[in-house]
mmCIF file of C-alpha atoms in Angstrom:
data_model
loop_
_atom_site.group_PDB
_atom_site.id
_atom_site.type_symbol
_atom_site.label_atom_id
_atom_site.label_comp_id
_atom_site.label_asym_id
_atom_site.label_seq_id
_atom_site.Cartn_x
_atom_site.Cartn_y
_atom_site.Cartn_z
ATOM 1 C CA UNK U 25 -35.756 -29.936 45.650
ATOM 2 C CA UNK U 26 -35.999 -27.356 42.933
ATOM 3 C CA UNK U 27 -33.807 -27.464 39.863
ATOM 4 C CA UNK U 28 -31.496 -24.429 39.680
ATOM 5 C CA UNK U 29 -32.122 -22.184 36.682
ATOM 6 C CA UNK U 30 -29.912 -22.749 33.687
ATOM 7 C CA UNK U 31 -28.724 -20.302 31.078
ATOM 8 C CA UNK U 32 -30.287 -20.537 27.658
ATOM 9 C CA UNK U 33 -28.622 -19.577 24.375
ATOM 10 C CA UNK U 34 -31.085 -18.010 21.998
ATOM 11 C CA UNK U 35 -30.513 -18.164 18.264
ATOM 12 C CA UNK U 36 -31.238 -14.620 17.047
ATOM 13 C CA UNK U 37 -30.570 -15.465 13.436
ATOM 14 C CA UNK U 38 -27.194 -13.752 13.060
ATOM 15 C CA UNK U 39 -24.915 -15.455 10.594
ATOM 16 C CA UNK U 40 -21.599 -16.603 12.014
ATOM 17 C CA UNK U 41 -18.267 -15.706 10.471
ATOM 18 C CA UNK U 42 -16.779 -18.615 8.605
ATOM 19 C CA UNK U 43 -13.967 -16.900 6.715
ATOM 20 C CA UNK U 44 -10.237 -16.789 7.352
ATOM 21 C CA UNK U 45 -9.323 -14.702 10.384
ATOM 22 C CA UNK U 46 -6.498 -12.271 9.750
ATOM 23 C CA UNK U 47 -3.592 -11.935 12.148
ATOM 24 C CA UNK U 48 -1.567 -9.156 13.728
ATOM 25 C CA UNK U 49 0.008 -8.190 10.415
ATOM 26 C CA UNK U 50 -3.345 -7.336 8.871
ATOM 27 C CA UNK U 51 -4.349 -5.332 11.950
ATOM 28 C CA UNK U 52 -1.079 -3.391 11.844
ATOM 29 C CA UNK U 53 -1.393 -2.717 8.119
ATOM 30 C CA UNK U 54 -4.955 -1.463 8.475
ATOM 31 C CA UNK U 55 -3.961 0.805 11.366
ATOM 32 C CA UNK U 56 -1.079 2.186 9.279
ATOM 33 C CA UNK U 57 -3.227 2.692 6.184
ATOM 34 C CA UNK U 58 -6.001 4.375 8.151
ATOM 35 C CA UNK U 59 -3.554 6.607 10.035
ATOM 36 C CA UNK U 60 -1.836 7.693 6.830
ATOM 37 C CA UNK U 61 -5.183 8.540 5.252
ATOM 38 C CA UNK U 62 -6.174 10.567 8.318
ATOM 39 C CA UNK U 63 -2.932 12.565 8.106
ATOM 40 C CA UNK U 64 -4.032 13.840 4.690
ATOM 41 C CA UNK U 65 -7.652 14.348 5.725
ATOM 42 C CA UNK U 66 -8.890 11.371 3.708
ATOM 43 C CA UNK U 67 -11.985 9.882 5.284
ATOM 44 C CA UNK U 68 -12.456 12.954 7.451
ATOM 45 C CA UNK U 69 -14.612 16.051 7.038
ATOM 46 C CA UNK U 70 -14.008 18.647 4.346
ATOM 47 C CA UNK U 71 -12.743 21.070 6.971
ATOM 48 C CA UNK U 72 -10.094 18.559 8.035
ATOM 49 C CA UNK U 73 -8.747 18.393 4.475
ATOM 50 C CA UNK U 74 -8.107 22.139 4.177
ATOM 51 C CA UNK U 75 -4.921 22.501 6.216
ATOM 52 C CA UNK U 76 -2.906 19.490 4.977
ATOM 53 C CA UNK U 77 -3.666 20.136 1.320
ATOM 54 C CA UNK U 78 -3.122 23.880 1.664
ATOM 55 C CA UNK U 79 0.328 23.199 3.109
ATOM 56 C CA UNK U 80 1.047 20.758 0.278
ATOM 57 C CA UNK U 81 0.078 23.434 -2.245
ATOM 58 C CA UNK U 82 2.245 26.071 -0.588
ATOM 59 C CA UNK U 83 5.175 23.655 -0.382
ATOM 60 C CA UNK U 84 4.990 23.186 -4.147
ATOM 61 C CA UNK U 85 5.344 26.901 -4.947
ATOM 62 C CA UNK U 86 9.116 27.238 -4.263
ATOM 63 C CA UNK U 87 9.771 24.015 -6.198
ATOM 64 C CA UNK U 88 7.918 25.328 -9.249
ATOM 65 C CA UNK U 89 9.829 28.622 -9.060
ATOM 66 C CA UNK U 90 13.198 26.899 -8.653
ATOM 67 C CA UNK U 91 12.359 24.460 -11.443
ATOM 68 C CA UNK U 92 11.394 27.310 -13.780
ATOM 69 C CA UNK U 93 14.609 29.160 -12.955
ATOM 70 C CA UNK U 94 16.607 25.987 -13.582
ATOM 71 C CA UNK U 95 15.073 25.522 -17.009
ATOM 72 C CA UNK U 96 15.413 29.175 -17.896
ATOM 73 C CA UNK U 97 19.036 29.435 -16.838
ATOM 74 C CA UNK U 98 19.998 26.012 -18.161
ATOM 75 C CA UNK U 99 21.338 25.013 -14.763
ATOM 76 C CA UNK U 100 20.259 24.796 -11.132
ATOM 77 C CA UNK U 101 19.903 28.370 -9.880
ATOM 78 C CA UNK U 102 23.078 29.333 -8.084
ATOM 79 C CA UNK U 103 22.350 31.704 -5.245
ATOM 80 C CA UNK U 104 18.595 31.223 -5.555
ATOM 81 C CA UNK U 105 16.709 32.868 -2.688
ATOM 82 C CA UNK U 106 16.700 30.627 0.359
ATOM 83 C CA UNK U 107 19.084 28.023 -1.024
ATOM 84 C CA UNK U 108 22.614 27.904 0.309
ATOM 85 C CA UNK U 109 24.208 26.289 -2.745
ATOM 86 C CA UNK U 110 23.243 25.044 -6.208
ATOM 87 C CA UNK U 111 21.483 21.669 -6.075
ATOM 88 C CA UNK U 112 21.717 21.591 -2.274
ATOM 89 C CA UNK U 113 18.369 19.861 -2.047
ATOM 90 C CA UNK U 114 18.226 19.522 1.724
ATOM 91 C CA UNK U 115 17.977 23.298 1.771
ATOM 92 C CA UNK U 116 14.373 22.856 0.671
ATOM 93 C CA UNK U 117 12.975 21.455 3.948
ATOM 94 C CA UNK U 118 15.346 23.664 5.929
ATOM 95 C CA UNK U 119 14.102 26.916 4.418
ATOM 96 C CA UNK U 120 10.458 25.804 4.337
ATOM 97 C CA UNK U 121 10.514 24.526 7.910
ATOM 98 C CA UNK U 122 7.655 26.816 8.915
ATOM 99 C CA UNK U 123 5.316 25.078 6.449
ATOM 100 C CA UNK U 124 6.640 21.658 7.453
ATOM 101 C CA UNK U 125 6.075 22.516 11.115
ATOM 102 C CA UNK U 126 2.506 23.637 10.422
ATOM 103 C CA UNK U 127 1.748 20.336 8.706
ATOM 104 C CA UNK U 128 3.274 18.345 11.550
ATOM 105 C CA UNK U 129 1.532 20.428 14.209
ATOM 106 C CA UNK U 130 -1.897 20.054 12.621
ATOM 107 C CA UNK U 131 -1.707 16.336 11.864
ATOM 108 C CA UNK U 132 0.197 14.831 14.809
ATOM 109 C CA UNK U 133 -2.661 15.548 17.275
ATOM 110 C CA UNK U 134 -5.049 13.747 14.916
ATOM 111 C CA UNK U 135 -3.058 10.531 15.297
ATOM 112 C CA UNK U 136 -2.007 10.802 18.933
ATOM 113 C CA UNK U 137 -4.054 13.331 20.918
ATOM 114 C CA UNK U 138 -7.670 12.526 20.059
ATOM 115 C CA UNK U 139 -7.543 8.862 21.083
ATOM 116 C CA UNK U 140 -6.140 9.811 24.476
ATOM 117 C CA UNK U 141 -8.525 12.700 25.047
ATOM 118 C CA UNK U 142 -11.685 10.704 24.284
ATOM 119 C CA UNK U 143 -10.328 7.470 25.805
ATOM 120 C CA UNK U 144 -10.941 5.573 22.567
ATOM 121 C CA UNK U 145 -7.389 4.253 22.757
ATOM 122 C CA UNK U 146 -8.575 1.386 24.991
ATOM 123 C CA UNK U 147 -10.569 0.076 22.027
ATOM 124 C CA UNK U 148 -7.351 -0.480 20.062
ATOM 125 C CA UNK U 149 -5.906 -2.592 22.860
ATOM 126 C CA UNK U 150 -9.071 -4.678 23.102
ATOM 127 C CA UNK U 151 -7.599 -6.376 20.019
ATOM 128 C CA UNK U 152 -4.217 -8.154 20.103
ATOM 129 C CA UNK U 153 -2.194 -4.998 19.364
ATOM 130 C CA UNK U 154 0.594 -4.196 21.775
ATOM 131 C CA UNK U 155 1.231 -0.663 23.010
ATOM 132 C CA UNK U 156 4.611 -0.583 21.324
ATOM 133 C CA UNK U 157 3.222 -1.764 17.993
ATOM 134 C CA UNK U 158 0.455 0.832 18.171
ATOM 135 C CA UNK U 159 2.955 3.649 18.770
ATOM 136 C CA UNK U 160 5.378 2.484 16.079
ATOM 137 C CA UNK U 161 2.578 2.067 13.529
ATOM 138 C CA UNK U 162 1.201 5.538 14.215
ATOM 139 C CA UNK U 163 4.735 6.935 14.019
ATOM 140 C CA UNK U 164 5.362 5.149 10.719
ATOM 141 C CA UNK U 165 2.200 6.657 9.236
ATOM 142 C CA UNK U 166 3.029 10.194 10.407
ATOM 143 C CA UNK U 167 6.641 9.814 9.240
ATOM 144 C CA UNK U 168 5.451 8.677 5.814
ATOM 145 C CA UNK U 169 3.071 11.630 5.536
ATOM 146 C CA UNK U 170 5.794 14.152 6.459
ATOM 147 C CA UNK U 171 8.238 12.496 4.050
ATOM 148 C CA UNK U 172 5.763 12.671 1.161
ATOM 149 C CA UNK U 173 4.913 16.323 1.832
ATOM 150 C CA UNK U 174 8.613 17.281 1.757
ATOM 151 C CA UNK U 175 9.924 15.020 -0.993
ATOM 152 C CA UNK U 176 7.164 15.601 -3.575
ATOM 153 C CA UNK U 177 8.123 19.239 -4.362
ATOM 154 C CA UNK U 178 11.808 18.336 -4.210
ATOM 155 C CA UNK U 179 11.213 15.782 -6.961
ATOM 156 C CA UNK U 180 9.744 18.553 -9.125
ATOM 157 C CA UNK U 181 12.855 20.692 -8.623
ATOM 158 C CA UNK U 182 15.140 17.700 -9.240
ATOM 159 C CA UNK U 183 13.344 16.716 -12.448
ATOM 160 C CA UNK U 184 13.513 20.277 -13.790
ATOM 161 C CA UNK U 185 17.225 20.485 -12.972
ATOM 162 C CA UNK U 186 17.961 17.210 -14.799
ATOM 163 C CA UNK U 187 16.019 18.361 -17.858
ATOM 164 C CA UNK U 188 18.496 21.207 -18.400
ATOM 165 C CA UNK U 189 21.409 18.900 -19.218
ATOM 166 C CA UNK U 190 23.549 19.929 -16.237
ATOM 167 C CA UNK U 191 25.843 17.597 -14.292
ATOM 168 C CA UNK U 192 23.321 14.868 -13.535
ATOM 169 C CA UNK U 193 25.785 12.976 -11.348
ATOM 170 C CA UNK U 194 26.182 15.898 -8.956
ATOM 171 C CA UNK U 195 22.450 16.442 -8.783
ATOM 172 C CA UNK U 196 21.716 12.744 -8.249
ATOM 173 C CA UNK U 197 24.292 12.499 -5.468
ATOM 174 C CA UNK U 198 23.019 15.563 -3.652
ATOM 175 C CA UNK U 199 19.398 14.567 -4.113
ATOM 176 C CA UNK U 200 20.221 11.135 -2.677
ATOM 177 C CA UNK U 201 21.860 12.806 0.322
ATOM 178 C CA UNK U 202 18.803 14.999 0.789
ATOM 179 C CA UNK U 203 16.578 11.924 0.523
ATOM 180 C CA UNK U 204 18.341 10.354 3.502
ATOM 181 C CA UNK U 205 18.164 13.639 5.384
ATOM 182 C CA UNK U 206 14.439 14.042 4.751
ATOM 183 C CA UNK U 207 13.788 10.484 5.941
ATOM 184 C CA UNK U 208 15.663 11.114 9.202
ATOM 185 C CA UNK U 209 14.050 14.528 9.645
ATOM 186 C CA UNK U 210 10.568 13.082 9.083
ATOM 187 C CA UNK U 211 11.147 10.441 11.734
ATOM 188 C CA UNK U 212 12.474 12.982 14.239
ATOM 189 C CA UNK U 213 9.593 15.400 13.674
ATOM 190 C CA UNK U 214 7.018 12.612 13.947
ATOM 191 C CA UNK U 215 8.505 11.354 17.223
ATOM 192 C CA UNK U 216 8.766 14.812 18.810
ATOM 193 C CA UNK U 217 5.319 15.924 17.654
ATOM 194 C CA UNK U 218 3.751 12.634 18.706
ATOM 195 C CA UNK U 219 5.215 12.950 22.200
ATOM 196 C CA UNK U 220 4.023 16.548 22.573
ATOM 197 C CA UNK U 221 0.551 15.527 21.360
ATOM 198 C CA UNK U 222 0.237 12.864 24.046
ATOM 199 C CA UNK U 223 1.247 15.350 26.733
ATOM 200 C CA UNK U 224 -1.206 18.028 25.563
ATOM 201 C CA UNK U 225 -4.186 15.915 24.567
ATOM 202 C CA UNK U 226 -6.428 18.785 23.427
ATOM 203 C CA UNK U 227 -5.866 19.263 19.702
ATOM 204 C CA UNK U 228 -5.630 23.059 19.821
ATOM 205 C CA UNK U 229 -3.233 23.023 22.747
ATOM 206 C CA UNK U 230 -1.133 20.286 21.150
ATOM 207 C CA UNK U 231 -0.945 22.246 17.879
ATOM 208 C CA UNK U 232 0.290 25.373 19.661
ATOM 209 C CA UNK U 233 2.739 23.377 21.789
ATOM 210 C CA UNK U 234 4.307 21.660 18.756
ATOM 211 C CA UNK U 235 4.783 24.981 16.959
ATOM 212 C CA UNK U 236 6.385 26.486 20.065
ATOM 213 C CA UNK U 237 8.668 23.477 20.574
ATOM 214 C CA UNK U 238 9.849 23.450 16.952
ATOM 215 C CA UNK U 239 9.865 27.128 15.941
ATOM 216 C CA UNK U 240 10.863 29.161 19.007
ATOM 217 C CA UNK U 241 14.170 27.308 19.574
ATOM 218 C CA UNK U 242 14.843 27.544 15.836
ATOM 219 C CA UNK U 243 14.920 31.342 15.958
ATOM 220 C CA UNK U 244 17.124 31.337 19.054
ATOM 221 C CA UNK U 245 19.527 28.793 17.556
ATOM 222 C CA UNK U 246 19.774 30.782 14.326
ATOM 223 C CA UNK U 247 20.854 33.862 16.281
ATOM 224 C CA UNK U 248 23.304 31.842 18.381
ATOM 225 C CA UNK U 249 24.838 30.271 15.263
ATOM 226 C CA UNK U 250 25.352 33.716 13.755
ATOM 227 C CA UNK U 251 27.331 34.682 16.866
ATOM 228 C CA UNK U 252 29.488 31.539 16.805
ATOM 229 C CA UNK U 253 30.214 32.162 13.130
ATOM 230 C CA UNK U 254 31.499 35.639 13.956
ATOM 231 C CA UNK U 255 33.644 34.151 16.727
ATOM 232 C CA UNK U 256 34.887 31.404 14.361
ATOM 233 C CA UNK U 257 34.044 28.667 16.878
ATOM 234 C CA UNK U 258 32.754 25.684 14.908
ATOM 235 C CA UNK U 259 32.791 23.311 17.897
ATOM 236 C CA UNK U 260 30.360 25.411 19.896
ATOM 237 C CA UNK U 261 28.384 26.056 16.721
ATOM 238 C CA UNK U 262 27.893 22.329 16.117
ATOM 239 C CA UNK U 263 26.842 21.824 19.735
ATOM 240 C CA UNK U 264 24.240 24.580 19.382
ATOM 241 C CA UNK U 265 23.025 23.285 16.013
ATOM 242 C CA UNK U 266 22.507 19.824 17.538
ATOM 243 C CA UNK U 267 19.809 21.221 19.829
ATOM 244 C CA UNK U 268 17.187 21.480 17.062
ATOM 245 C CA UNK U 269 15.906 18.814 14.624
ATOM 246 C CA UNK U 270 16.338 20.800 11.401
ATOM 247 C CA UNK U 271 19.892 21.949 12.117
ATOM 248 C CA UNK U 272 20.858 18.604 13.676
ATOM 249 C CA UNK U 273 19.860 16.715 10.525
ATOM 250 C CA UNK U 274 21.527 19.401 8.393
ATOM 251 C CA UNK U 275 24.758 18.635 10.270
ATOM 252 C CA UNK U 276 24.255 14.922 9.580
ATOM 253 C CA UNK U 277 23.762 15.393 5.827
ATOM 254 C CA UNK U 278 26.630 17.856 5.548
ATOM 255 C CA UNK U 279 29.013 15.681 7.549
ATOM 256 C CA UNK U 280 28.294 12.258 6.034
ATOM 257 C CA UNK U 281 27.837 13.251 2.388
ATOM 258 C CA UNK U 282 30.158 16.277 2.292
ATOM 259 C CA UNK U 283 27.486 18.619 0.957
ATOM 260 C CA UNK U 284 27.856 22.308 1.749
ATOM 261 C CA UNK U 285 25.797 23.406 4.779
ATOM 262 C CA UNK U 286 22.303 24.666 3.976
ATOM 263 C CA UNK U 287 23.086 27.807 5.936
ATOM 264 C CA UNK U 288 26.452 29.562 6.048
ATOM 265 C CA UNK U 289 26.209 29.803 9.846
ATOM 266 C CA UNK U 290 25.958 26.013 10.301
ATOM 267 C CA UNK U 291 29.423 24.443 10.616
ATOM 268 C CA UNK U 292 30.338 21.417 8.504
ATOM 269 C CA UNK U 293 31.386 18.479 10.731
ATOM 270 C CA UNK U 294 34.762 16.854 10.170
ATOM 271 C CA UNK U 295 36.499 13.891 11.757
ATOM 272 C CA UNK U 296 34.974 12.630 14.998
ATOM 273 C CA UNK U 297 32.362 15.399 14.877
ATOM 274 C CA UNK U 298 30.635 13.455 12.085
ATOM 275 C CA UNK U 299 30.103 10.598 14.541
ATOM 276 C CA UNK U 300 28.799 13.101 17.053
ATOM 277 C CA UNK U 301 26.277 14.366 14.472
ATOM 278 C CA UNK U 302 25.112 10.783 13.864
ATOM 279 C CA UNK U 303 24.774 10.128 17.611
ATOM 280 C CA UNK U 304 22.740 13.316 18.050
ATOM 281 C CA UNK U 305 20.272 12.318 15.330
ATOM 282 C CA UNK U 306 19.943 8.827 16.822
ATOM 283 C CA UNK U 307 19.169 10.441 20.172
ATOM 284 C CA UNK U 308 16.614 12.766 18.546
ATOM 285 C CA UNK U 309 14.787 9.672 17.279
ATOM 286 C CA UNK U 310 15.287 7.211 20.111
ATOM 287 C CA UNK U 311 14.551 9.338 23.177
ATOM 288 C CA UNK U 312 11.179 10.752 22.016
ATOM 289 C CA UNK U 313 10.076 7.297 20.802
ATOM 290 C CA UNK U 314 10.900 5.677 24.148
ATOM 291 C CA UNK U 315 9.139 8.495 26.002
ATOM 292 C CA UNK U 316 6.148 8.177 23.675
ATOM 293 C CA UNK U 317 5.850 4.419 24.257
ATOM 294 C CA UNK U 318 6.081 4.969 28.015
ATOM 295 C CA UNK U 319 3.414 7.678 27.840
ATOM 296 C CA UNK U 320 0.993 5.472 25.878
ATOM 297 C CA UNK U 321 1.577 2.589 28.279
ATOM 298 C CA UNK U 322 0.815 4.757 31.302
ATOM 299 C CA UNK U 323 -2.312 6.312 29.784
ATOM 300 C CA UNK U 324 -3.672 3.025 28.439
ATOM 301 C CA UNK U 325 -3.352 1.396 31.852
ATOM 302 C CA UNK U 326 -5.565 3.979 33.557
#
C-alpha cells in the first residue's frame, strides 16, 4: 500500500508581518485620502493635474476682482457683475456653475468610472470593505474636493469684504448661509455625477454626460424661470427651480436664511414652501446616492 502524497510547505525566506493589523477605519480613511488626492490630480500624471488646477485658477479670478472692488469701494460691490446682491455669497457658485460643472465632470469619472470599466473594483471588495462604505467614502472625497474648489475663492472675497470695515455681522451671516449652501450643493453634485459616471463607464463619455445632465437643463430652467417671473407665478417658478441642483439649493438658502435670491427670476420661498425646498434638496441627495449604491452592488456582483 503506497502512502498518499502530502503537501509540503516550503520556507522561501519571506519575513512574516508581526505588526498591529489595522481595521476597517484605517481602510476607509486611506480610501478617502487617496480618492481626495486623485480628485486634485495628486499622485497621477502631469496631464491629469492640468484640468483640476486650471479650474481652481479660473475660479479664483472673480474672487480677486470682487475683493479688489470691495477694497477700492470700501464696501462689498453692490450690483457687481454676476452677483444678485451685495455680500450674497451663494451667488458665487451659482454664477460660476460652468466652471464647477467642468471640475465635477472631469473628476467624478476618475473616482467612479475607471474602477468599473477596468473591473478593478473587485479588488476593493477583496478586503473587508462593504459596497455601501465604498460608495459613501468615494462620495465624501468628491464632495470634499468640490467644496474646497468652491469655498476657497469665496473666502478670498469674504476676507477682502471684512477688511473694508463694512457691516461684518451681515457679511458673516450671509457667508455662513452660503457655507451651508455650498456643502449641500457639493453633496448633490457629487451624488449626481457619481451616478452618471457609473452608468457611462468610459471617462470621455461620462464627462460629456455629466456636462449635459447639469448644463443643458440649467439653460432651459433659466428661460422657464424668466417666463414665470413675467407671469408673476412664484409657485410654478419654485417647482421649476427645484428641477436643477443649483437653483434647488439656491431656493434652500434663500428660504431658510432669508437671503435675497441669487437671481431675480428665482422666487424666494415662504411658509410651507420652505419645507418643500428642504424636501427637494434631501431628495436630490438621497435618490442619487441610493441609485449609486444599487449600481455598485449590481456591477460588483458580476
